[in-house]
Amino acid sequence: MDLRDVAADLYGVPPADFVAARAAAAAGADGGLRADIKALRKPTASAAAVNALTRRDPALIDRILALGDRMRDAFAARDRDAIRELTRQRQRLLQTALRDLDASPAVGREVEETLQAAVIDPAAAAAVRSGMLVRALESTGVESVDVSEAVAVPLDESELAARPRPAAPDAEAETASPSEAAPHESASERRERQRVVRAAERALERARSDADALDDELDAEVDRRADLEAERASLDRRLQRTEAELAESKAAERALRKRIPELQRAVREAERELAEARGDAP
């Protein structure tokens, strides 16, 4: 069994059981594989939800992701009717996927963003299909989705061979001409908007990096807590044994103390008998 097989099983367990399952998997591995397993990151809540959905309803995931090629073809052909119909289908399928999601609204939004990204970006689709996401995905609709740090085990080259084409995030925006989309935007305003977008993207990457670092730190602390709890359990058992031995020792001490008067009387009686035998008795 290689790392991909281990990860495929590991990212199918509930998030609450991930750390324990990872430790168990690492304990049963050898050498470098053990280190690689320990390095696997715990998925975020939204990534875990997508992984679970991929396993629970793969047919629904396939239907959602199958819209990607059809939508790209419709955009390329500028087929407005097809774009509108495919957009409606996408929303219905996403609503179906999110309907039974037992998660907070924030997690639900990240799950929806991840599936949206997978629809318009082949690399993101491959990441979702892998069932090994460690964080949510997001697409700007302009640049390719970066999945290099989003999947526990790097995707195969064949899965990433087809590079995505830029896709419009909104069907109506795609069908409008540049002048219709922003009739009053000057060159300076466009540059400023692009600057703001780039700044927001950099801020998002920093936030994701900080979140990943915090997640790793949390995993380490959870592992440390598990070690301490195991040590505490061992000390509790040792304390129980010591308390039992102490109770036995106290009982033995009491029994011995009770014998002292009897033995003292026996000593005095023996001394008296010895004195009488020697003729020393008064």
Coordinates of C-alpha atoms in Angstrom, one line a residue:
M1 CA 0.0 0.0 0.0
D2 CA 1.4 3.4 -1.0
L3 CA 0.7 6.9 0.3
R4 CA -2.1 7.5 -2.2
D5 CA -4.0 4.4 -1.0
V6 CA -3.5 5.4 2.6
A7 CA -4.7 9.0 1.9
A8 CA -7.7 7.7 0.0
D9 CA -8.9 5.8 3.1
L10 CA -7.8 8.5 5.6
Y11 CA -9.7 11.4 3.9
G12 CA -12.9 9.3 4.0
V13 CA -13.0 9.3 7.9
P14 CA -15.0 12.0 9.8
P15 CA -12.8 15.0 10.7
A16 CA -13.1 14.3 14.4
D17 CA -11.4 10.9 13.8
F18 CA -8.8 12.1 11.4
V19 CA -5.9 12.6 13.8
A20 CA -6.4 9.2 15.5
A21 CA -6.8 7.5 12.1
R22 CA -3.6 9.1 10.8
A23 CA -1.7 8.0 13.9
A24 CA -3.0 4.5 13.5
A25 CA -2.0 4.4 9.8
A26 CA 1.4 5.8 10.5
A27 CA 2.0 3.2 13.3
G28 CA 1.4 0.4 10.8
A29 CA 3.8 1.8 8.1
D30 CA 7.5 1.6 7.6
G31 CA 10.3 4.2 7.1
G32 CA 9.6 7.0 4.8
L33 CA 5.9 6.1 4.3
R34 CA 5.4 6.6 8.0
A35 CA 6.8 10.1 7.8
D36 CA 4.7 10.9 4.7
I37 CA 1.6 9.7 6.5
K38 CA 2.3 11.9 9.6
A39 CA 2.8 14.9 7.3
L40 CA -0.7 14.5 5.8
R41 CA -2.8 17.6 6.8
K42 CA -6.1 17.5 8.5
P43 CA -8.8 18.7 6.0
T44 CA -10.8 21.9 6.8
A45 CA -14.5 21.4 7.5
S46 CA -15.5 22.4 4.0
A47 CA -12.9 20.2 2.4
A48 CA -14.0 17.3 4.5
A49 CA -17.6 18.0 3.5
V50 CA -16.7 17.9 -0.2
N51 CA -14.6 14.7 0.3
A52 CA -17.6 13.1 2.1
L53 CA -20.0 14.2 -0.7
T54 CA -17.7 12.7 -3.3
R55 CA -17.8 9.4 -1.6
R56 CA -21.5 9.5 -0.6
D57 CA -22.9 10.6 -4.0
P58 CA -20.3 10.2 -6.8
A59 CA -23.0 10.3 -9.4
L60 CA -24.1 13.8 -8.3
I61 CA -20.5 15.0 -8.3
D62 CA -20.1 13.6 -11.9
R63 CA -23.2 15.4 -13.0
I64 CA -22.0 18.7 -11.5
L65 CA -18.5 18.3 -13.0
A66 CA -19.8 17.2 -16.4
L67 CA -21.3 20.6 -16.8
G68 CA -17.8 22.1 -17.0
D69 CA -16.9 21.0 -20.6
R70 CA -20.4 21.8 -21.8
M71 CA -20.3 25.3 -20.3
R72 CA -16.8 26.0 -21.8
D73 CA -18.1 24.9 -25.2
A74 CA -21.2 27.2 -24.8
F75 CA -19.0 30.1 -23.8
A76 CA -16.7 29.5 -26.8
A77 CA -19.7 29.4 -29.1
R78 CA -21.3 32.4 -27.4
D79 CA -24.5 30.3 -27.3
R80 CA -26.6 32.5 -24.9
D81 CA -29.5 30.0 -24.6
A82 CA -27.2 27.1 -23.8
I83 CA -25.3 29.3 -21.2
R84 CA -28.5 30.3 -19.5
E85 CA -29.8 26.7 -19.4
L86 CA -26.5 25.2 -18.2
T87 CA -26.2 27.9 -15.5
R88 CA -29.7 27.0 -14.3
Q89 CA -28.7 23.3 -14.3
R90 CA -25.6 24.1 -12.3
Q91 CA -27.5 26.0 -9.7
R92 CA -30.0 23.2 -9.3
L93 CA -27.3 20.6 -8.9
L94 CA -25.4 22.7 -6.4
Q95 CA -28.6 23.2 -4.4
T96 CA -29.1 19.4 -4.4
A97 CA -25.5 18.9 -3.2
L98 CA -25.9 21.5 -0.4
R99 CA -29.4 20.5 0.7
D100 CA -28.3 17.7 3.1
L101 CA -25.1 19.4 4.2
D102 CA -25.0 19.4 8.0
A103 CA -22.6 22.4 8.4
S104 CA -22.5 26.1 9.2
P105 CA -23.4 28.7 6.5
A106 CA -19.7 29.6 6.2
V107 CA -18.8 26.0 5.5
G108 CA -21.7 25.7 3.1
R109 CA -20.4 28.7 1.1
E110 CA -16.9 27.3 0.9
V111 CA -18.4 23.9 -0.3
E112 CA -20.4 25.8 -3.0
E113 CA -17.3 27.8 -4.0
T114 CA -15.3 24.6 -4.3
L115 CA -17.9 23.0 -6.5
Q116 CA -18.3 26.1 -8.6
A117 CA -14.5 26.2 -9.2
A118 CA -14.6 22.5 -10.2
V119 CA -17.2 23.2 -12.8
I120 CA -15.2 25.8 -14.6
D121 CA -11.7 24.5 -14.0
P122 CA -10.5 20.9 -15.0
A123 CA -7.7 20.9 -12.4
A124 CA -10.2 21.8 -9.7
A125 CA -12.5 19.1 -11.0
A126 CA -9.7 16.5 -10.7
A127 CA -9.0 17.7 -7.2
V128 CA -12.6 17.3 -6.2
R129 CA -12.8 13.9 -7.8
S130 CA -9.7 12.7 -5.9
G131 CA -11.7 12.9 -2.6
M132 CA -8.5 14.1 -0.9
L133 CA -9.0 17.8 -0.5
V134 CA -7.4 19.5 2.5
R135 CA -8.8 23.0 1.9
A136 CA -11.6 24.6 -0.1
L137 CA -11.1 25.8 -3.7
E138 CA -11.9 29.2 -5.2
S139 CA -11.9 30.5 -8.8
T140 CA -11.7 34.1 -9.9
G141 CA -13.0 33.1 -13.3
V142 CA -9.9 34.6 -14.9
E143 CA -6.9 32.6 -13.7
S144 CA -6.5 28.8 -13.3
V145 CA -7.3 27.4 -9.9
D146 CA -4.2 26.6 -7.9
V147 CA -4.6 23.1 -6.6
S148 CA -1.0 22.4 -5.7
E149 CA -1.5 22.8 -1.9
A150 CA -5.2 21.8 -1.9
V151 CA -4.9 18.1 -2.4
A152 CA -3.2 15.8 0.2
V153 CA -1.3 13.8 -2.5
P154 CA -0.3 15.5 -5.8
L155 CA -2.6 14.7 -8.7
D156 CA -1.3 12.6 -11.5
E157 CA 0.1 14.4 -14.5
S158 CA -2.7 12.9 -16.7
E159 CA -5.3 14.5 -14.4
L160 CA -3.7 17.9 -14.8
A161 CA -2.7 17.7 -18.5
A162 CA -5.7 19.6 -19.8
R163 CA -5.2 23.2 -18.8
P164 CA -8.4 25.2 -18.2
R165 CA -9.4 28.1 -20.4
P166 CA -10.5 31.3 -18.7
A167 CA -14.2 31.1 -18.0
A168 CA -16.6 33.9 -17.2
P169 CA -18.0 33.7 -13.7
D170 CA -21.4 34.8 -14.8
A171 CA -23.3 33.8 -18.0
E172 CA -24.8 37.3 -18.5
A173 CA -21.4 38.9 -18.1
E174 CA -20.0 36.6 -20.7
T175 CA -22.7 37.3 -23.2
A176 CA -22.2 41.1 -22.9
S177 CA -19.6 42.9 -24.9
P178 CA -16.7 44.7 -23.1
S179 CA -18.3 48.0 -23.7
E180 CA -21.7 46.8 -22.4
A181 CA -20.2 45.1 -19.3
A182 CA -18.5 48.3 -18.2
P183 CA -19.7 51.3 -20.3
H184 CA -18.3 54.0 -18.1
E185 CA -15.0 52.4 -17.0
S186 CA -11.9 54.4 -18.0
A187 CA -8.4 53.0 -18.4
S188 CA -7.4 54.4 -15.0
E189 CA -10.5 53.0 -13.4
R190 CA -9.7 49.6 -14.9
R191 CA -6.1 49.7 -13.7
E192 CA -7.3 50.6 -10.2
R193 CA -9.8 47.8 -10.2
Q194 CA -7.2 45.3 -11.3
R195 CA -4.9 46.6 -8.6
V196 CA -7.6 46.1 -6.0
V197 CA -8.2 42.6 -7.3
R198 CA -4.5 41.7 -7.1
A199 CA -4.3 43.1 -3.6
A200 CA -7.3 41.1 -2.6
E201 CA -5.8 37.9 -4.1
R202 CA -2.6 38.4 -2.2
A203 CA -4.5 39.0 1.0
L204 CA -6.5 35.8 0.4
E205 CA -3.3 33.8 -0.1
R206 CA -1.8 35.2 3.1
A207 CA -5.0 34.4 5.0
R208 CA -5.0 30.8 3.5
S209 CA -1.4 30.4 4.4
D210 CA -2.0 31.6 8.0
A211 CA -5.1 29.3 8.2
D212 CA -3.0 26.3 7.0
A213 CA -0.3 27.1 9.5
L214 CA -2.8 27.4 12.3
D215 CA -4.4 24.1 11.2
D216 CA -1.0 22.4 11.3
E217 CA -0.3 23.9 14.7
L218 CA -3.7 22.7 15.9
D219 CA -2.9 19.2 14.6
A220 CA 0.4 19.1 16.5
E221 CA -1.3 20.3 19.6
V222 CA -4.0 17.6 19.3
D223 CA -1.3 15.0 18.9
R224 CA 0.5 16.4 22.0
R225 CA -2.7 16.3 24.0
A226 CA -3.3 12.7 22.9
D227 CA 0.2 11.8 24.1
L228 CA -0.4 13.6 27.4
E229 CA -3.8 12.0 27.9
A230 CA -2.1 8.6 27.4
E231 CA 0.6 9.5 29.8
R232 CA -2.0 10.6 32.3
A233 CA -3.9 7.4 31.9
S234 CA -0.7 5.5 32.6
L235 CA 0.0 7.6 35.7
D236 CA -3.6 7.1 36.9
R237 CA -3.2 3.3 36.6
R238 CA 0.1 3.5 38.5
L239 CA -1.5 5.7 41.1
Q240 CA -4.3 3.2 41.6
R241 CA -1.8 0.4 42.0
T242 CA 0.3 2.5 44.5
E243 CA -2.8 3.4 46.5
A244 CA -3.8 -0.3 46.7
E245 CA -0.3 -1.2 47.9
L246 CA -0.4 1.7 50.4
A247 CA -3.8 0.4 51.7
E248 CA -2.3 -3.1 52.1
S249 CA 0.7 -1.6 53.9
K250 CA -1.4 0.3 56.3
A251 CA -3.5 -2.7 57.1
A252 CA -0.4 -4.8 57.7
E253 CA 1.0 -2.0 59.9
R254 CA -2.2 -2.0 62.0
A255 CA -2.2 -5.7 62.4
L256 CA 1.5 -5.6 63.5
R257 CA 0.7 -2.8 66.0
K258 CA -2.1 -4.9 67.5
R259 CA 0.3 -7.7 68.2
I260 CA 2.8 -5.4 70.1
P261 CA 1.0 -5.6 73.6
E262 CA 0.6 -9.3 73.3
L263 CA 4.3 -9.8 72.5
Q264 CA 5.3 -7.3 75.3
R265 CA 3.3 -9.4 77.8
A266 CA 5.0 -12.5 76.5
V267 CA 8.4 -10.9 76.9
R268 CA 7.6 -9.9 80.5
E269 CA 6.3 -13.4 81.3
A270 CA 9.4 -15.0 79.8
E271 CA 11.6 -12.6 81.9
R272 CA 9.7 -13.6 85.1
E273 CA 10.1 -17.3 84.4
L274 CA 13.8 -16.8 83.7
A275 CA 14.2 -15.0 87.0
E276 CA 12.4 -17.7 88.9
A277 CA 14.5 -20.4 87.3
R278 CA 17.7 -18.6 88.3
G279 CA 16.4 -18.0 91.8
D280 CA 16.4 -14.3 91.3
A281 CA 12.8 -13.9 91.9
P282 CA 12.1 -11.4 94.8

